[in-house]
mmCIF file of C-alpha atoms in Angstrom:
data_model
loop_
_atom_site.group_PDB
_atom_site.id
_atom_site.type_symbol
_atom_site.label_atom_id
_atom_site.label_comp_id
_atom_site.label_asym_id
_atom_site.label_seq_id
_atom_site.Cartn_x
_atom_site.Cartn_y
_atom_site.Cartn_z
ATOM 1 C CA MET S 189 -4.439 -29.088 -38.896
ATOM 2 C CA HIS S 190 -2.535 -26.058 -40.166
ATOM 3 C CA ARG S 191 -5.114 -25.514 -42.945
ATOM 4 C CA PHE S 192 -7.932 -25.899 -40.428
ATOM 5 C CA LEU S 193 -6.333 -23.293 -38.162
ATOM 6 C CA SER S 194 -5.728 -20.854 -41.023
ATOM 7 C CA ASN S 195 -9.249 -21.197 -42.414
ATOM 8 C CA ASN S 196 -10.902 -20.822 -38.984
ATOM 9 C CA ARG S 197 -8.514 -18.362 -37.307
ATOM 10 C CA ASP S 198 -11.097 -15.606 -36.750
ATOM 11 C CA GLU S 199 -13.653 -18.067 -35.395
ATOM 12 C CA LEU S 200 -11.138 -19.546 -32.951
ATOM 13 C CA VAL S 201 -10.027 -16.105 -31.711
ATOM 14 C CA ALA S 202 -13.673 -15.055 -31.281
ATOM 15 C CA ARG S 203 -14.442 -18.174 -29.232
ATOM 16 C CA CYS S 204 -11.448 -17.536 -26.989
ATOM 17 C CA LYS S 205 -12.501 -13.925 -26.462
ATOM 18 C CA LEU S 206 -15.982 -15.117 -25.491
ATOM 19 C CA LYS S 207 -14.530 -17.525 -22.921
ATOM 20 C CA VAL S 208 -12.328 -14.759 -21.503
ATOM 21 C CA ALA S 209 -15.274 -12.347 -21.281
ATOM 22 C CA GLN S 210 -17.254 -14.881 -19.237
ATOM 23 C CA ARG S 211 -14.561 -15.013 -16.528
ATOM 24 C CA PRO S 212 -14.539 -12.297 -13.846
ATOM 25 C CA LEU S 213 -11.965 -9.507 -13.664
ATOM 26 C CA ARG S 214 -10.854 -9.747 -17.277
ATOM 27 C CA ALA S 215 -11.124 -6.307 -18.875
ATOM 28 C CA ALA S 216 -7.946 -6.318 -20.978
ATOM 29 C CA THR S 217 -8.043 -4.839 -24.464
ATOM 30 C CA ALA S 218 -6.952 -6.725 -27.581
ATOM 31 C CA LYS S 219 -3.838 -4.540 -27.722
ATOM 32 C CA GLN S 220 -2.901 -5.379 -24.133
ATOM 33 C CA LEU S 221 -3.225 -9.115 -24.878
ATOM 34 C CA ALA S 222 -1.530 -8.983 -28.278
ATOM 35 C CA HIS S 223 1.061 -11.558 -27.173
ATOM 36 C CA GLY S 224 -1.666 -13.986 -26.160
ATOM 37 C CA VAL S 225 -4.017 -16.216 -28.151
ATOM 38 C CA PRO S 226 -3.826 -14.551 -31.638
ATOM 39 C CA MET S 227 -0.015 -14.626 -31.757
ATOM 40 C CA PHE S 228 0.146 -18.131 -30.308
ATOM 41 C CA LEU S 229 -2.354 -19.351 -32.906
ATOM 42 C CA ASP S 230 -0.226 -17.956 -35.736
ATOM 43 C CA GLN S 231 2.926 -19.535 -34.252
ATOM 44 C CA LEU S 232 1.193 -22.879 -33.845
ATOM 45 C CA THR S 233 0.071 -22.753 -37.496
ATOM 46 C CA ARG S 234 3.620 -21.974 -38.689
ATOM 47 C CA THR S 235 5.009 -24.799 -36.543
ATOM 48 C CA LEU S 236 2.597 -27.273 -38.149
ATOM 49 C CA VAL S 237 3.503 -26.007 -41.626
ATOM 50 C CA ALA S 238 7.217 -26.454 -40.861
ATOM 51 C CA GLU S 239 6.655 -30.007 -39.649
ATOM 52 C CA ASN S 240 4.479 -30.764 -42.681
ATOM 53 C CA ASN S 241 7.471 -29.699 -44.802
ATOM 54 C CA ASP S 242 9.839 -31.868 -42.702
ATOM 55 C CA ASP S 243 11.682 -28.742 -41.517
ATOM 56 C CA ALA S 244 12.393 -29.781 -37.906
ATOM 57 C CA ALA S 245 14.821 -26.904 -37.290
ATOM 58 C CA ALA S 246 12.222 -24.279 -38.203
ATOM 59 C CA SER S 247 9.619 -26.046 -36.046
ATOM 60 C CA ILE S 248 11.924 -26.022 -32.997
ATOM 61 C CA ALA S 249 12.894 -22.378 -33.591
ATOM 62 C CA ILE S 250 9.237 -21.348 -33.570
ATOM 63 C CA SER S 251 7.874 -23.460 -30.710
ATOM 64 C CA GLY S 252 10.826 -25.067 -28.928
ATOM 65 C CA PRO S 253 11.550 -28.740 -28.198
ATOM 66 C CA SER S 254 9.499 -30.954 -25.927
ATOM 67 C CA GLY S 255 10.076 -29.872 -22.352
ATOM 68 C CA GLY S 256 11.240 -26.412 -23.448
ATOM 69 C CA ASP S 257 14.767 -25.000 -23.633
ATOM 70 C CA SER S 258 16.172 -23.130 -20.647
ATOM 71 C CA LEU S 259 19.091 -21.741 -22.650
ATOM 72 C CA ALA S 260 17.235 -20.033 -25.501
ATOM 73 C CA LEU S 261 13.569 -19.111 -25.763
ATOM 74 C CA SER S 262 11.673 -19.997 -28.926
ATOM 75 C CA GLU S 263 9.343 -17.521 -30.640
ATOM 76 C CA ILE S 264 6.491 -18.947 -28.616
ATOM 77 C CA GLY S 265 8.593 -18.640 -25.468
ATOM 78 C CA VAL S 266 9.360 -14.970 -26.125
ATOM 79 C CA SER S 267 5.725 -14.008 -26.765
ATOM 80 C CA ALA S 268 4.446 -16.186 -23.894
ATOM 81 C CA THR S 269 6.929 -14.500 -21.563
ATOM 82 C CA ALA S 270 5.623 -11.082 -22.615
ATOM 83 C CA HIS S 271 2.047 -12.304 -22.197
ATOM 84 C CA GLY S 272 2.702 -13.527 -18.657
ATOM 85 C CA LYS S 273 4.208 -10.158 -17.720
ATOM 86 C CA GLU S 274 1.237 -8.288 -19.227
ATOM 87 C CA LEU S 275 -1.251 -10.337 -17.242
ATOM 88 C CA LEU S 276 0.616 -9.640 -14.003
ATOM 89 C CA ASN S 277 0.597 -5.898 -14.749
ATOM 90 C CA LEU S 278 -3.154 -6.131 -15.327
ATOM 91 C CA GLY S 279 -3.631 -7.693 -11.897
ATOM 92 C CA TYR S 280 -4.538 -11.227 -12.995
ATOM 93 C CA THR S 281 -3.739 -14.505 -11.251
ATOM 94 C CA VAL S 282 -1.555 -17.364 -12.407
ATOM 95 C CA ASP S 283 -4.583 -19.576 -13.137
ATOM 96 C CA GLN S 284 -5.817 -16.966 -15.618
ATOM 97 C CA VAL S 285 -2.475 -17.230 -17.433
ATOM 98 C CA VAL S 286 -3.043 -20.964 -17.862
ATOM 99 C CA HIS S 287 -6.686 -20.484 -18.845
ATOM 100 C CA ASP S 288 -5.751 -18.266 -21.816
ATOM 101 C CA TYR S 289 -3.954 -21.146 -23.535
ATOM 102 C CA GLY S 290 -6.439 -23.739 -22.318
ATOM 103 C CA ASP S 291 -9.223 -21.725 -23.956
ATOM 104 C CA LEU S 292 -7.560 -22.073 -27.355
ATOM 105 C CA CYS S 293 -7.058 -25.816 -26.967
ATOM 106 C CA GLN S 294 -10.732 -26.201 -26.040
ATOM 107 C CA ALA S 295 -11.832 -23.988 -28.927
ATOM 108 C CA ILE S 296 -9.803 -26.012 -31.445
ATOM 109 C CA THR S 297 -11.149 -29.315 -30.107
ATOM 110 C CA ASP S 298 -14.780 -28.139 -30.090
ATOM 111 C CA LEU S 299 -14.654 -26.614 -33.576
ATOM 112 C CA ALA S 300 -12.915 -29.675 -35.019
ATOM 113 C CA PHE S 301 -15.646 -31.890 -33.576
ATOM 114 C CA GLU S 302 -18.366 -29.623 -34.995
ATOM 115 C CA ARG S 303 -16.730 -29.548 -38.449
ATOM 116 C CA ASP S 304 -15.808 -33.250 -38.319
ATOM 117 C CA ALA S 305 -12.179 -32.351 -39.041
ATOM 118 C CA PRO S 306 -9.836 -35.322 -38.459
ATOM 119 C CA PHE S 307 -6.326 -34.587 -37.160
ATOM 120 C CA ALA S 308 -3.319 -36.866 -37.152
ATOM 121 C CA VAL S 309 -1.844 -38.051 -33.840
ATOM 122 C CA GLY S 310 1.409 -36.250 -34.628
ATOM 123 C CA GLU S 311 -0.463 -32.973 -35.049
ATOM 124 C CA PHE S 312 -2.087 -33.333 -31.633
ATOM 125 C CA ARG S 313 1.360 -34.068 -30.227
ATOM 126 C CA THR S 314 2.656 -30.815 -31.753
ATOM 127 C CA LEU S 315 -0.337 -28.888 -30.406
ATOM 128 C CA ASN S 316 0.324 -30.205 -26.898
ATOM 129 C CA ARG S 317 4.041 -29.415 -27.154
ATOM 130 C CA CYS S 318 3.315 -25.820 -28.173
ATOM 131 C CA LEU S 319 0.753 -25.411 -25.392
ATOM 132 C CA TYR S 320 3.009 -26.845 -22.710
ATOM 133 C CA ASN S 321 5.963 -24.681 -23.734
ATOM 134 C CA ALA S 322 3.838 -21.519 -23.930
ATOM 135 C CA ILE S 323 2.171 -22.159 -20.558
ATOM 136 C CA ALA S 324 5.503 -22.970 -18.899
ATOM 137 C CA ASP S 325 7.220 -19.810 -20.183
ATOM 138 C CA ALA S 326 4.237 -17.576 -19.436
ATOM 139 C CA VAL S 327 3.824 -18.928 -15.899
ATOM 140 C CA THR S 328 7.581 -18.758 -15.252
ATOM 141 C CA GLU S 329 7.727 -15.083 -16.233
ATOM 142 C CA PHE S 330 4.513 -14.302 -14.373
ATOM 143 C CA SER S 331 5.889 -15.897 -11.191
ATOM 144 C CA SER S 332 9.293 -14.257 -11.571
ATOM 145 C CA GLN S 333 7.808 -10.803 -12.060
ATOM 146 C CA ARG S 334 5.337 -11.338 -9.221
ATOM 147 C CA ASP S 335 8.123 -12.396 -6.841
ATOM 148 C CA ALA S 336 10.162 -9.337 -7.831
ATOM 149 C CA LEU S 337 7.151 -7.085 -7.280
ATOM 150 C CA LEU S 338 6.431 -8.615 -3.870
ATOM 151 C CA LEU S 339 10.069 -8.098 -2.881
ATOM 152 C CA VAL S 340 9.876 -4.431 -3.864
ATOM 153 C CA GLN S 341 6.633 -4.013 -1.901
ATOM 154 C CA GLN S 342 8.082 -5.815 1.114
ATOM 155 C CA THR S 343 11.202 -3.647 1.021
ATOM 156 C CA ALA S 344 9.088 -0.494 0.797
ATOM 157 C CA GLY S 345 6.970 -1.668 3.717
ATOM 158 C CA GLU S 346 10.046 -2.397 5.825
ATOM 159 C CA LYS S 347 11.478 1.008 4.943
ATOM 160 C CA GLN S 348 8.248 2.707 5.987
ATOM 161 C CA ARG S 349 8.045 0.819 9.292
ATOM 162 C CA LEU S 350 11.691 1.624 10.030
ATOM 163 C CA GLY S 351 11.062 5.271 9.158
ATOM 164 C CA PHE S 352 8.082 5.383 11.515
ATOM 165 C CA LEU S 353 10.094 3.832 14.363
ATOM 166 C CA VAL S 354 13.045 6.193 13.888
ATOM 167 C CA HIS S 355 10.724 9.197 13.688
ATOM 168 C CA GLU S 356 8.955 8.356 16.945
ATOM 169 C CA LEU S 357 12.179 7.434 18.742
ATOM 170 C CA ARG S 358 13.679 10.764 17.691
ATOM 171 C CA ASN S 359 10.633 12.685 18.932
ATOM 172 C CA SER S 360 10.660 10.998 22.340
ATOM 173 C CA GLN S 361 14.415 11.371 22.657
ATOM 174 C CA GLY S 362 14.118 15.050 21.720
ATOM 175 C CA THR S 363 11.468 15.685 24.371
ATOM 176 C CA ALA S 364 13.557 13.875 26.989
ATOM 177 C CA THR S 365 16.600 15.983 26.058
ATOM 178 C CA LEU S 366 14.611 19.221 26.360
ATOM 179 C CA ALA S 367 13.297 18.125 29.757
ATOM 180 C CA VAL S 368 16.818 17.370 31.014
ATOM 181 C CA ARG S 369 18.038 20.793 29.841
ATOM 182 C CA ALA S 370 15.107 22.486 31.550
ATOM 183 C CA LEU S 371 15.886 20.632 34.778
ATOM 184 C CA GLU S 372 19.554 21.630 34.581
ATOM 185 C CA LEU S 373 18.970 25.287 33.712
ATOM 186 C CA GLY S 374 16.242 25.761 36.293
ATOM 187 C CA ASN S 375 17.942 23.690 38.942
ATOM 188 C CA MET S 376 14.594 21.925 39.397
ATOM 189 C CA GLN S 377 13.763 18.762 41.285
ATOM 190 C CA ILE S 378 13.211 15.573 39.288
ATOM 191 C CA GLY S 379 9.909 15.028 41.107
ATOM 192 C CA GLY S 380 8.213 18.047 39.535
ATOM 193 C CA ALA S 381 6.215 18.504 36.330
ATOM 194 C CA THR S 382 9.305 18.664 34.096
ATOM 195 C CA GLY S 383 10.610 15.485 35.693
ATOM 196 C CA ALA S 384 7.289 13.837 34.890
ATOM 197 C CA ILE S 385 7.736 14.825 31.233
ATOM 198 C CA LEU S 386 11.193 13.225 31.253
ATOM 199 C CA LYS S 387 9.812 10.025 32.769
ATOM 200 C CA ARG S 388 6.961 9.867 30.254
ATOM 201 C CA SER S 389 9.360 10.376 27.331
ATOM 202 C CA LEU S 390 11.580 7.593 28.594
ATOM 203 C CA SER S 391 8.495 5.416 29.049
ATOM 204 C CA THR S 392 7.483 6.070 25.437
ATOM 205 C CA LEU S 393 10.986 5.155 24.261
ATOM 206 C CA GLY S 394 10.653 1.877 26.137
ATOM 207 C CA LEU S 395 7.220 1.275 24.641
ATOM 208 C CA LEU S 396 8.473 1.827 21.092
ATOM 209 C CA ILE S 397 11.373 -0.537 21.627
ATOM 210 C CA SER S 398 9.031 -3.144 23.156
ATOM 211 C CA ARG S 399 6.655 -2.839 20.182
ATOM 212 C CA ALA S 400 9.532 -3.294 17.735
ATOM 213 C CA THR S 401 10.787 -6.317 19.680
ATOM 214 C CA ALA S 402 7.294 -7.851 19.767
ATOM 215 C CA GLU S 403 6.913 -7.319 16.019
ATOM 216 C CA VAL S 404 10.213 -9.101 15.347
ATOM 217 C CA ARG S 405 9.014 -11.990 17.497
ATOM 218 C CA GLY S 406 5.633 -12.042 15.786
ATOM 219 C CA GLU S 407 3.845 -11.127 18.994
ATOM 220 C CA GLY S 408 1.032 -8.675 19.538
ATOM 221 C CA SER S 409 -0.016 -6.631 22.537
ATOM 222 C CA ASP S 410 -2.899 -4.367 23.520
ATOM 223 C CA GLN S 411 -1.714 -1.573 25.832
ATOM 224 C CA ARG S 412 -4.888 0.509 25.724
ATOM 225 C CA GLN S 413 -6.492 1.908 28.845
ATOM 226 C CA THR S 414 -9.344 4.221 29.822
ATOM 227 C CA PHE S 415 -8.075 7.588 31.064
ATOM 228 C CA SER S 416 -9.146 11.166 31.725
ATOM 229 C CA VAL S 417 -8.870 13.478 28.727
ATOM 230 C CA ALA S 418 -8.406 16.521 30.993
ATOM 231 C CA THR S 419 -5.387 15.000 32.755
ATOM 232 C CA PHE S 420 -4.032 13.816 29.411
ATOM 233 C CA ILE S 421 -4.245 17.324 27.908
ATOM 234 C CA VAL S 422 -2.378 18.746 30.912
ATOM 235 C CA ASP S 423 0.494 16.308 30.264
ATOM 236 C CA VAL S 424 0.507 17.159 26.554
ATOM 237 C CA GLU S 425 0.573 20.890 27.291
ATOM 238 C CA LEU S 426 3.521 20.602 29.681
ATOM 239 C CA ALA S 427 5.572 18.676 27.121
ATOM 240 C CA ALA S 428 4.563 20.995 24.261
ATOM 241 C CA ARG S 429 5.747 24.096 26.106
ATOM 242 C CA LEU S 430 9.280 22.678 26.001
ATOM 243 C CA ASP S 431 9.241 22.823 22.170
ATOM 244 C CA PRO S 432 11.611 25.646 21.099
ATOM 245 C CA ASN S 433 9.406 26.400 18.083
ATOM 246 C CA MET S 434 6.565 27.377 20.420
ATOM 247 C CA LYS S 435 8.382 30.629 21.282
ATOM 248 C CA ALA S 436 7.291 32.089 17.941
ATOM 249 C CA ALA S 437 3.616 31.312 18.632
ATOM 250 C CA VAL S 438 0.941 32.022 21.215
ATOM 251 C CA PHE S 439 -0.134 28.654 22.656
ATOM 252 C CA GLU S 440 -3.636 28.502 24.087
ATOM 253 C CA VAL S 441 -5.119 25.399 25.750
ATOM 254 C CA ARG S 442 -8.860 25.466 26.324
ATOM 255 C CA ALA S 443 -10.424 24.100 29.516
ATOM 256 C CA VAL S 444 -11.495 20.439 29.309
ATOM 257 C CA ASP S 445 -14.562 18.836 30.876
ATOM 258 C CA PRO S 446 -13.106 16.680 33.709
ATOM 259 C CA GLY S 447 -15.693 13.976 32.994
ATOM 260 C CA LEU S 448 -14.407 13.177 29.505
ATOM 261 C CA ALA S 449 -12.529 9.898 28.966
ATOM 262 C CA VAL S 450 -11.262 7.745 26.087
ATOM 263 C CA HIS S 451 -9.956 4.187 25.751
ATOM 264 C CA ALA S 452 -6.644 4.290 23.895
ATOM 265 C CA ASN S 453 -2.929 3.696 24.051
ATOM 266 C CA ARG S 454 -2.061 6.785 26.064
ATOM 267 C CA ASP S 455 1.615 6.973 25.100
ATOM 268 C CA LEU S 456 0.959 6.594 21.380
ATOM 269 C CA LEU S 457 -1.918 9.088 21.498
ATOM 270 C CA HIS S 458 0.401 11.497 23.287
ATOM 271 C CA ALA S 459 3.011 11.022 20.538
ATOM 272 C CA ALA S 460 0.379 11.561 17.829
ATOM 273 C CA LEU S 461 -0.891 14.781 19.415
ATOM 274 C CA ALA S 462 2.707 15.929 19.960
ATOM 275 C CA ASN S 463 3.289 15.508 16.207
ATOM 276 C CA LEU S 464 0.299 17.731 15.450
ATOM 277 C CA LEU S 465 1.491 20.412 17.851
ATOM 278 C CA GLN S 466 5.056 20.305 16.545
ATOM 279 C CA ASN S 467 3.782 20.914 13.024
ATOM 280 C CA ALA S 468 1.509 23.705 14.234
ATOM 281 C CA PHE S 469 4.364 25.484 16.069
ATOM 282 C CA LYS S 470 6.661 25.020 13.086
ATOM 283 C CA PHE S 471 4.354 26.325 10.364
ATOM 284 C CA THR S 472 2.078 28.839 12.074
ATOM 285 C CA ARG S 473 2.836 32.494 11.368
ATOM 286 C CA LYS S 474 5.027 34.342 13.858
ATOM 287 C CA ASP S 475 3.139 35.555 16.937
ATOM 288 C CA SER S 476 -0.052 33.856 15.730
ATOM 289 C CA LEU S 477 -2.272 31.593 17.819
ATOM 290 C CA VAL S 478 -2.024 27.798 18.130
ATOM 291 C CA THR S 479 -5.037 26.359 19.952
ATOM 292 C CA LEU S 480 -5.472 22.967 21.638
ATOM 293 C CA ASN S 481 -9.087 22.127 22.425
ATOM 294 C CA ALA S 482 -10.676 18.876 23.626
ATOM 295 C CA TYR S 483 -14.451 18.529 23.876
ATOM 296 C CA ALA S 484 -17.381 16.135 23.555
ATOM 297 C CA PHE S 485 -19.304 15.776 20.322
ATOM 298 C CA GLY S 486 -22.113 13.241 20.570
ATOM 299 C CA GLU S 487 -20.613 9.833 21.339
ATOM 300 C CA HIS S 488 -17.099 10.982 20.523
ATOM 301 C CA VAL S 489 -14.330 13.056 22.024
ATOM 302 C CA LEU S 490 -12.729 15.501 19.596
ATOM 303 C CA ILE S 491 -9.275 17.014 20.057
ATOM 304 C CA ASP S 492 -8.550 19.991 17.789
ATOM 305 C CA VAL S 493 -5.181 21.540 16.996
ATOM 306 C CA GLU S 494 -5.664 24.798 15.108
ATOM 307 C CA ASP S 495 -2.871 26.934 13.670
ATOM 308 C CA HIS S 496 -2.548 30.033 11.485
ATOM 309 C CA CYS S 497 -0.168 28.812 8.792
ATOM 310 C CA GLY S 498 -2.045 30.647 6.046
ATOM 311 C CA GLY S 499 -3.874 27.591 4.705
ATOM 312 C CA LEU S 500 -2.859 24.684 2.500
ATOM 313 C CA PRO S 501 -1.780 24.720 -1.160
ATOM 314 C CA PRO S 502 -4.185 23.205 -3.739
ATOM 315 C CA GLY S 503 -4.413 19.456 -3.137
ATOM 316 C CA GLY S 504 -2.384 19.739 0.067
ATOM 317 C CA ALA S 505 -4.997 18.120 2.301
ATOM 318 C CA ALA S 506 -5.146 15.011 0.094
ATOM 319 C CA LYS S 507 -1.380 14.437 0.410
ATOM 320 C CA MET S 508 -1.087 15.458 4.053
ATOM 321 C CA PHE S 509 -1.109 11.930 5.496
ATOM 322 C CA VAL S 510 0.853 10.154 2.736
ATOM 323 C CA PRO S 511 4.273 9.066 4.087
ATOM 324 C CA PHE S 512 7.389 10.408 2.361
ATOM 325 C CA LYS S 513 5.317 12.831 0.227
ATOM 326 C CA PRO S 514 5.762 16.385 1.527
ATOM 327 C CA ASN S 515 3.543 19.187 0.259
ATOM 328 C CA ASP S 516 4.561 21.369 -2.673
ATOM 329 C CA ASP S 517 5.076 24.442 -0.481
ATOM 330 C CA GLY S 518 8.360 23.159 0.951
ATOM 331 C CA ARG S 519 6.984 21.485 4.094
ATOM 332 C CA ALA S 520 9.483 18.628 3.952
ATOM 333 C CA GLY S 521 8.950 15.938 6.543
ATOM 334 C CA LEU S 522 5.312 16.837 7.203
ATOM 335 C CA GLY S 523 3.875 13.671 5.705
ATOM 336 C CA LEU S 524 5.744 11.117 7.824
ATOM 337 C CA GLY S 525 4.759 12.405 11.266
ATOM 338 C CA LEU S 526 1.132 12.869 10.295
ATOM 339 C CA SER S 527 0.994 9.418 8.714
ATOM 340 C CA ILE S 528 2.290 7.909 11.964
ATOM 341 C CA ALA S 529 -0.233 9.930 13.963
ATOM 342 C CA ARG S 530 -3.127 8.724 11.801
ATOM 343 C CA GLN S 531 -2.067 5.074 12.073
ATOM 344 C CA SER S 532 -1.770 5.308 15.863
ATOM 345 C CA ILE S 533 -5.192 6.915 16.201
ATOM 346 C CA GLU S 534 -6.878 4.485 13.814
ATOM 347 C CA ALA S 535 -5.422 1.610 15.870
ATOM 348 C CA ASP S 536 -7.536 2.991 18.748
ATOM 349 C CA GLU S 537 -10.670 2.962 16.530
ATOM 350 C CA GLY S 538 -10.403 6.691 16.030
ATOM 351 C CA ALA S 539 -9.832 9.045 13.114
ATOM 352 C CA LEU S 540 -7.526 11.925 12.248
ATOM 353 C CA THR S 541 -8.688 14.527 9.736
ATOM 354 C CA VAL S 542 -7.598 17.975 8.598
ATOM 355 C CA ARG S 543 -9.744 20.955 7.617
ATOM 356 C CA ASP S 544 -8.262 23.767 5.592
ATOM 357 C CA VAL S 545 -9.257 27.309 6.533
ATOM 358 C CA PRO S 546 -8.296 29.285 3.406
ATOM 359 C CA ASN S 547 -5.965 32.236 4.007
ATOM 360 C CA SER S 548 -5.985 31.429 7.716
ATOM 361 C CA GLY S 549 -4.675 28.008 8.729
ATOM 362 C CA CYS S 550 -5.495 24.363 9.423
ATOM 363 C CA VAL S 551 -7.524 22.484 11.983
ATOM 364 C CA PHE S 552 -6.412 18.922 12.713
ATOM 365 C CA THR S 553 -9.024 16.860 14.545
ATOM 366 C CA ILE S 554 -8.586 13.621 16.452
ATOM 367 C CA SER S 555 -11.861 11.760 16.982
ATOM 368 C CA LEU S 556 -12.125 8.898 19.495
ATOM 369 C CA PRO S 557 -15.108 7.023 20.947
ATOM 370 C CA ARG S 558 -16.210 8.575 24.239
ATOM 371 C CA GLN S 559 -15.894 6.385 27.327
ATOM 372 C CA ALA S 560 -17.232 6.589 30.848
ATOM 373 C CA LEU S 561 -14.613 7.727 33.337
ATOM 374 C CA GLN S 562 -14.085 4.966 35.899
#
């Protein structure tokens, strides 16, 4: 068999490449798969030569004993391990790892039948041993690396969800604190507009905690409702005017058609719009205008927040909604709040976009399906 493999090496590799090319999603280069079929074929040939020379130690060192060796990898084990890792990095599945070695076995069997090349039973036994060991080591490494990758992804996802929760809890707690201070300093009644802001902030805190509790329990809930956009904007304006950063800006709220309505989670939409306004107050130029405008556009309701921050740096709009990736102009923390806002709005079948106005500012737009006011 070892002479047959040496004499027909190129033909066997070509047949394996053809089989690989016929399977979907296999675009790896020969360099990327260097630890695959060609190397295994050479190792199999050397194993057969060693056994033909009655050198059992060399045979085991190259291809390992039957059943493999968990304490020390053979040459085949080392290259198969690297091959399994490469296939994972290329986005392949575990069955494709097995198919790579199965292709070679099929190619050898087919070509031997075509050439009428007889093999001894012992040689077939060696071929099977090499295949089993290579497949086992490749699949073991593939699975190990995949599990490690999934753990990293899961940890990152948990970190992001925790970051979102903390961010929103902090915002609601901050608004509630500002409302309490305003009530104390102004000696106002709790039943007024500022008291309503305090109650809504506390309600949002409760909602966030309930959502987190439901997620831990594996439960879901739909807390959307149809409500007036005009009334909603009034509530948002009252809360926004408590923001200490607003003192450096001129805040203008345009009149809203009282007939406009949307179907959404009101508290989460309020939090999303509050994030947009906080960013606008923080980054707009001193004494410049921040505008809040809600209006109908076809079958949608659009809510614009426009500032005069001077515009975005090159590529800033593309990174604006990526969590934990602030812009290059020092706007640390910008990405997390906007990412949360976009997720909340998309959960209500809406969209959040940003338009850069060069040398002037930004316009953030929330788009939601328009509903009939009941």
